[in-house]
mmCIF file of N, CA and C and ligand atoms in Angstrom:
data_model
loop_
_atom_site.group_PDB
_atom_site.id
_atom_site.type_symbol
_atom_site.label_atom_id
_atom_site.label_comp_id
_atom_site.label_asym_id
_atom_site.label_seq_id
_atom_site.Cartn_x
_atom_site.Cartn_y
_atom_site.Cartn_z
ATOM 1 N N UNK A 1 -15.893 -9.020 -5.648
ATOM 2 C CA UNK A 1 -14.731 -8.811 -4.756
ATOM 3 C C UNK A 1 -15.126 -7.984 -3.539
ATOM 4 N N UNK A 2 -16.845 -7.950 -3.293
ATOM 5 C CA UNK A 2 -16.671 -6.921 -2.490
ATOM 6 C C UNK A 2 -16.890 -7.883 -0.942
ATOM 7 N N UNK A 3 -16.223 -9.140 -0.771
ATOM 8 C CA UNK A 3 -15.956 -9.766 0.721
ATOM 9 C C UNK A 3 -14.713 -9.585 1.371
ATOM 10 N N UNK A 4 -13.773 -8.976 0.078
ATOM 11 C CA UNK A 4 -12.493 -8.199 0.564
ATOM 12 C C UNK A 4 -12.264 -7.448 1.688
ATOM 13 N N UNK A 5 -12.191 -7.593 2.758
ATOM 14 C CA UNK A 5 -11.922 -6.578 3.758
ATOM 15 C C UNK A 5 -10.791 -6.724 4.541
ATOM 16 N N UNK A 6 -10.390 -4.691 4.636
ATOM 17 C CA UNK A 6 -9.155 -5.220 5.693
ATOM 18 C C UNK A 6 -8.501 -5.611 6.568
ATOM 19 N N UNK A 7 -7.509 -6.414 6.977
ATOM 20 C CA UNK A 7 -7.196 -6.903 7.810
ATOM 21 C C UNK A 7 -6.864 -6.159 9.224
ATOM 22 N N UNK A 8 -6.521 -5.195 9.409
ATOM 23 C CA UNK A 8 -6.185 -4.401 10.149
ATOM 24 C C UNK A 8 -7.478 -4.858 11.250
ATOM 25 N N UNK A 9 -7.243 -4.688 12.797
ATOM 26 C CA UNK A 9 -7.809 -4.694 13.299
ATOM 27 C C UNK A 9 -9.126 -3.992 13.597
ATOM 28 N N UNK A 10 -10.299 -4.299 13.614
ATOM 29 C CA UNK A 10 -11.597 -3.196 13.716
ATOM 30 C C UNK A 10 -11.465 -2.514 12.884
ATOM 31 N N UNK A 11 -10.635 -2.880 11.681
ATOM 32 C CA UNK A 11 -11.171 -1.906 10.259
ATOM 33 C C UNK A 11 -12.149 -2.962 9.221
ATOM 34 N N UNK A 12 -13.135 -2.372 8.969
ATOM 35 C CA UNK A 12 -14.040 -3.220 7.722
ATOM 36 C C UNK A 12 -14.292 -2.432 6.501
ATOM 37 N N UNK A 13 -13.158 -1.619 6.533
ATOM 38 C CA UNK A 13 -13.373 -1.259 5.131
ATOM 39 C C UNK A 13 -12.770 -2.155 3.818
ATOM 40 N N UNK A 14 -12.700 -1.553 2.346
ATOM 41 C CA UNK A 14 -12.734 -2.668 1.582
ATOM 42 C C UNK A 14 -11.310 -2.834 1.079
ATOM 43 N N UNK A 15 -10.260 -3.237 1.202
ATOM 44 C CA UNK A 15 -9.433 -3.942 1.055
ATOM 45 C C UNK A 15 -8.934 -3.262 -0.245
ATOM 46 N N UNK A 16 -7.836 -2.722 -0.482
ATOM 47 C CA UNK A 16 -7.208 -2.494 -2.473
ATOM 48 C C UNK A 16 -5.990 -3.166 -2.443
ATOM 49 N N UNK A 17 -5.211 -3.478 -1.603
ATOM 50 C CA UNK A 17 -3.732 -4.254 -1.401
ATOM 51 C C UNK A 17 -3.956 -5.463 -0.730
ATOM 52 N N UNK A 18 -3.138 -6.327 -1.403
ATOM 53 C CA UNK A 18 -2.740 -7.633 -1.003
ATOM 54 C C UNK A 18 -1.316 -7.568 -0.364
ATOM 55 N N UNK A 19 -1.221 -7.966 0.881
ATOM 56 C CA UNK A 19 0.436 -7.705 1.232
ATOM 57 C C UNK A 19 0.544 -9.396 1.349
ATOM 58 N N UNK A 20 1.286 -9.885 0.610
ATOM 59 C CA UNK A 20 2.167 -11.101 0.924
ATOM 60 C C UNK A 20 3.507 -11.439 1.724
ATOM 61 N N UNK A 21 3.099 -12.321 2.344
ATOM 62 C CA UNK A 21 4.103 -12.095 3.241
ATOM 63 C C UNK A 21 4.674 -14.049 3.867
ATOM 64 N N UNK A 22 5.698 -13.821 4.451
ATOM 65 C CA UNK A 22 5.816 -15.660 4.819
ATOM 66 C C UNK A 22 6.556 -15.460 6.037
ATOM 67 N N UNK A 23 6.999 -16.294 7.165
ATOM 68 C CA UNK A 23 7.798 -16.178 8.007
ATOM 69 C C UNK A 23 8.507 -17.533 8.184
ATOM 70 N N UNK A 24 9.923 -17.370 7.600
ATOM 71 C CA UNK A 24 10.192 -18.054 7.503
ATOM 72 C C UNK A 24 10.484 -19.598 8.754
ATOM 73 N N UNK A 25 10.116 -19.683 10.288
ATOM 74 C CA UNK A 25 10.267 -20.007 11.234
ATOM 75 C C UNK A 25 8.897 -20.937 10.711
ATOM 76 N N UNK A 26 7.542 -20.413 10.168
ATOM 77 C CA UNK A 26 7.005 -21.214 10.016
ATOM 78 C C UNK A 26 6.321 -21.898 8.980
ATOM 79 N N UNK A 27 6.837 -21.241 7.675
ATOM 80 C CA UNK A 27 6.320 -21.629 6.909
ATOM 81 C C UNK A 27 7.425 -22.027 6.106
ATOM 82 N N UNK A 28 6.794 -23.082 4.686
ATOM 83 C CA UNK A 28 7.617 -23.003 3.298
ATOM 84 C C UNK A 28 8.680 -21.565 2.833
ATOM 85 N N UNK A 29 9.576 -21.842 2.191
ATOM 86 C CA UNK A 29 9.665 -20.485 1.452
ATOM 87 C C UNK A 29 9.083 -20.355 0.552
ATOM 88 N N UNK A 30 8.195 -21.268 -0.491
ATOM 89 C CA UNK A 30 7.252 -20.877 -1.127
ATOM 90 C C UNK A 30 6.252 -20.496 -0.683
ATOM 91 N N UNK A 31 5.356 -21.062 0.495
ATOM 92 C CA UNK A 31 4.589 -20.452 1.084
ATOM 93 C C UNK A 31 4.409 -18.898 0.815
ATOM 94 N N UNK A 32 2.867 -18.411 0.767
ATOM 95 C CA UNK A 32 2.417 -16.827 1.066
ATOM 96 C C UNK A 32 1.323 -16.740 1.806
ATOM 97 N N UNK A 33 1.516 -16.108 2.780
ATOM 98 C CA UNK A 33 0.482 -15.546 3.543
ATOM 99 C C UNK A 33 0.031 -14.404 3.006
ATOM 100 N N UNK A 34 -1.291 -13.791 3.117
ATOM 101 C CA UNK A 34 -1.746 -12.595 2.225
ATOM 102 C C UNK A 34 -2.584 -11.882 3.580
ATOM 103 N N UNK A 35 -1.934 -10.802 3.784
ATOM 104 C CA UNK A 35 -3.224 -9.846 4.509
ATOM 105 C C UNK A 35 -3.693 -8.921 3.373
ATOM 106 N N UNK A 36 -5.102 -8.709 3.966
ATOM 107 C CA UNK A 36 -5.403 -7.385 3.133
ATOM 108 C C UNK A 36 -5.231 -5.843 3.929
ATOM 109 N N UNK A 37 -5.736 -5.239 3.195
ATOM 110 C CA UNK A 37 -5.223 -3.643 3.226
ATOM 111 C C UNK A 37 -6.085 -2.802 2.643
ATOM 112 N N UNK A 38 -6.704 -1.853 3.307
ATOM 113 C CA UNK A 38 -7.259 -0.970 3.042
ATOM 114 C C UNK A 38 -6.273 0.515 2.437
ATOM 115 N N UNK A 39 -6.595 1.218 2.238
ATOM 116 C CA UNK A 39 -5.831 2.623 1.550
ATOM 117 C C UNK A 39 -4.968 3.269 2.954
ATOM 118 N N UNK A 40 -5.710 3.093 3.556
ATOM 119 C CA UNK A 40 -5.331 3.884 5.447
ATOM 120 C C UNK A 40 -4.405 2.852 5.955
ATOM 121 N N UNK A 41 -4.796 1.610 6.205
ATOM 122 C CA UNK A 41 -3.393 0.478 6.912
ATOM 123 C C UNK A 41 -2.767 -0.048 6.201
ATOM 124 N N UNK A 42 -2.567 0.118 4.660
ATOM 125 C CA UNK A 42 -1.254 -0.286 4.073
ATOM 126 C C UNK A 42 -0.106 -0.607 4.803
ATOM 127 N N UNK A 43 0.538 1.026 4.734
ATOM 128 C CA UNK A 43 1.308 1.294 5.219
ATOM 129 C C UNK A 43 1.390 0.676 6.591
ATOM 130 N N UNK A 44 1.199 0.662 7.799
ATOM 131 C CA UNK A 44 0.878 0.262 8.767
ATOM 132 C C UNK A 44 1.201 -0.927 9.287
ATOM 133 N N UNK A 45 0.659 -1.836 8.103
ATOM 134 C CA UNK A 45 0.762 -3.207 7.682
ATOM 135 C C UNK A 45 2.334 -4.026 7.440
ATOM 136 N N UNK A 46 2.363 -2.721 6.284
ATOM 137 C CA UNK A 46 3.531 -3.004 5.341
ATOM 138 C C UNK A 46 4.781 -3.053 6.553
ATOM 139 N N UNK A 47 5.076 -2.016 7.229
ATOM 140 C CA UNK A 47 5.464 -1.760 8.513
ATOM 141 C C UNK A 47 5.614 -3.181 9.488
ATOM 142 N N UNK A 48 4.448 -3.260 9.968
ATOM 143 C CA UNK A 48 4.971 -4.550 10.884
ATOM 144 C C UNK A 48 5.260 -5.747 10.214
ATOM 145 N N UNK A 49 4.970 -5.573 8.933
ATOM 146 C CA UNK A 49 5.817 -7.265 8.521
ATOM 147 C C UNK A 49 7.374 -7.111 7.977
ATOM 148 N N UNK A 50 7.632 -6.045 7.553
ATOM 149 C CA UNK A 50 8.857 -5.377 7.419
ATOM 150 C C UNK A 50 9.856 -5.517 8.169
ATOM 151 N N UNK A 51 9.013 -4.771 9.122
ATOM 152 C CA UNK A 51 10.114 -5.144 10.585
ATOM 153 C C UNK A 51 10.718 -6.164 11.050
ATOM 154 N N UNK A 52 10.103 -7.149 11.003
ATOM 155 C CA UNK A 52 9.976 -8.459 10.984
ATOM 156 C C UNK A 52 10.601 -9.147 9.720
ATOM 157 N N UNK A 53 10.899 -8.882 8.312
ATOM 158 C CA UNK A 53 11.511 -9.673 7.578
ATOM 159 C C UNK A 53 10.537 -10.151 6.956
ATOM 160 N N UNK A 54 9.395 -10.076 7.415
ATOM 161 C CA UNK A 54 8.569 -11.151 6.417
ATOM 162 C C UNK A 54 7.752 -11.024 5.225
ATOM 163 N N UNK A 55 8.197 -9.476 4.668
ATOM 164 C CA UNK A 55 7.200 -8.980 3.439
ATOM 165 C C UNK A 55 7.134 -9.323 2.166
ATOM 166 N N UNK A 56 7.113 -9.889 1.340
ATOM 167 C CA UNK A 56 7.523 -10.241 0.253
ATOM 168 C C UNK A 56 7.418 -9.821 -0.861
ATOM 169 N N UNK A 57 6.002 -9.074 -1.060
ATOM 170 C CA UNK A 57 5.304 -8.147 -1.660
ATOM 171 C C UNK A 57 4.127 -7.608 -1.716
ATOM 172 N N UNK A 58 3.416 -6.465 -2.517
ATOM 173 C CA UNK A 58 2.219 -6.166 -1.869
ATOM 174 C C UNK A 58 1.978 -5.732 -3.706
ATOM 175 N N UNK A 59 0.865 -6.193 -3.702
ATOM 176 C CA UNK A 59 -0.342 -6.342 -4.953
ATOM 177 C C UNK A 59 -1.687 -5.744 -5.156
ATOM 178 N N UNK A 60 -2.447 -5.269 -5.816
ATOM 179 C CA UNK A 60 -3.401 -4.996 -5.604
ATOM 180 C C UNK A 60 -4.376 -6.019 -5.733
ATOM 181 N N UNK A 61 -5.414 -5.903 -4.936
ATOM 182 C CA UNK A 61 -6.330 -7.058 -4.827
ATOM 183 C C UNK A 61 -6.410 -7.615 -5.780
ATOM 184 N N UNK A 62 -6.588 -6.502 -7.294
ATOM 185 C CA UNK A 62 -7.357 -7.168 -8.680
ATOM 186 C C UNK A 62 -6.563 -8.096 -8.862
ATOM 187 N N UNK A 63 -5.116 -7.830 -8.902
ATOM 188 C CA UNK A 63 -4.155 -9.178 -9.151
ATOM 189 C C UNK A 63 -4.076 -10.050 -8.698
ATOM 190 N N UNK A 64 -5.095 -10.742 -7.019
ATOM 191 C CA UNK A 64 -4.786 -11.532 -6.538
ATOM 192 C C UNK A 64 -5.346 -12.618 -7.518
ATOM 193 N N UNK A 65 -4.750 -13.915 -7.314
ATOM 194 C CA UNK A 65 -4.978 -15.138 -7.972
ATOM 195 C C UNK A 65 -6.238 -15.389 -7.358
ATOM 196 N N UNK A 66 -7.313 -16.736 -7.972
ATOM 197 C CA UNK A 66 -8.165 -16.711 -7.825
ATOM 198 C C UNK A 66 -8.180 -17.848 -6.609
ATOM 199 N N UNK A 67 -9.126 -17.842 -5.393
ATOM 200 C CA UNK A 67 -9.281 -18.790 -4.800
ATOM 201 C C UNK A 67 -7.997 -18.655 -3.084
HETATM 202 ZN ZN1 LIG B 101 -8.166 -0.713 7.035
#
């Protein structure tokens, strides 16, 4: 797991949260989009998709499904 990295801009550290997220304008409602997340842009993260409506939930990597 260690190709995990976070999404946050110019961060490459290693990723512990999965934030799922969908918008509904363009996707399924089943649809999930997944950013990752480091310990530092969680929050951050969690934040701008929030704002926005589009969070759905946030996981830790280990739980992500495989693939
Ligand atoms: Zn980060």
């Amino acid at each position: 797991m260690t190709d995990l990295v976070c999404s946050s801009k110019g961060c490459r550290a290693q990723a512990q949260w999965a934030l799922r997220w969908n918008n509904p304008k363009l996707h399924t409602a089943e649809r999930r989009k997944v950013w990752l997340a480091c310990d530092d842009h969680r929050q951050h993260l969690e934040n701008f998709l929030a704002a926005r409506s589009f969070l759905r939930d946030t996981i830790p990597t280990s739980e992500l499904p495989p693939g």
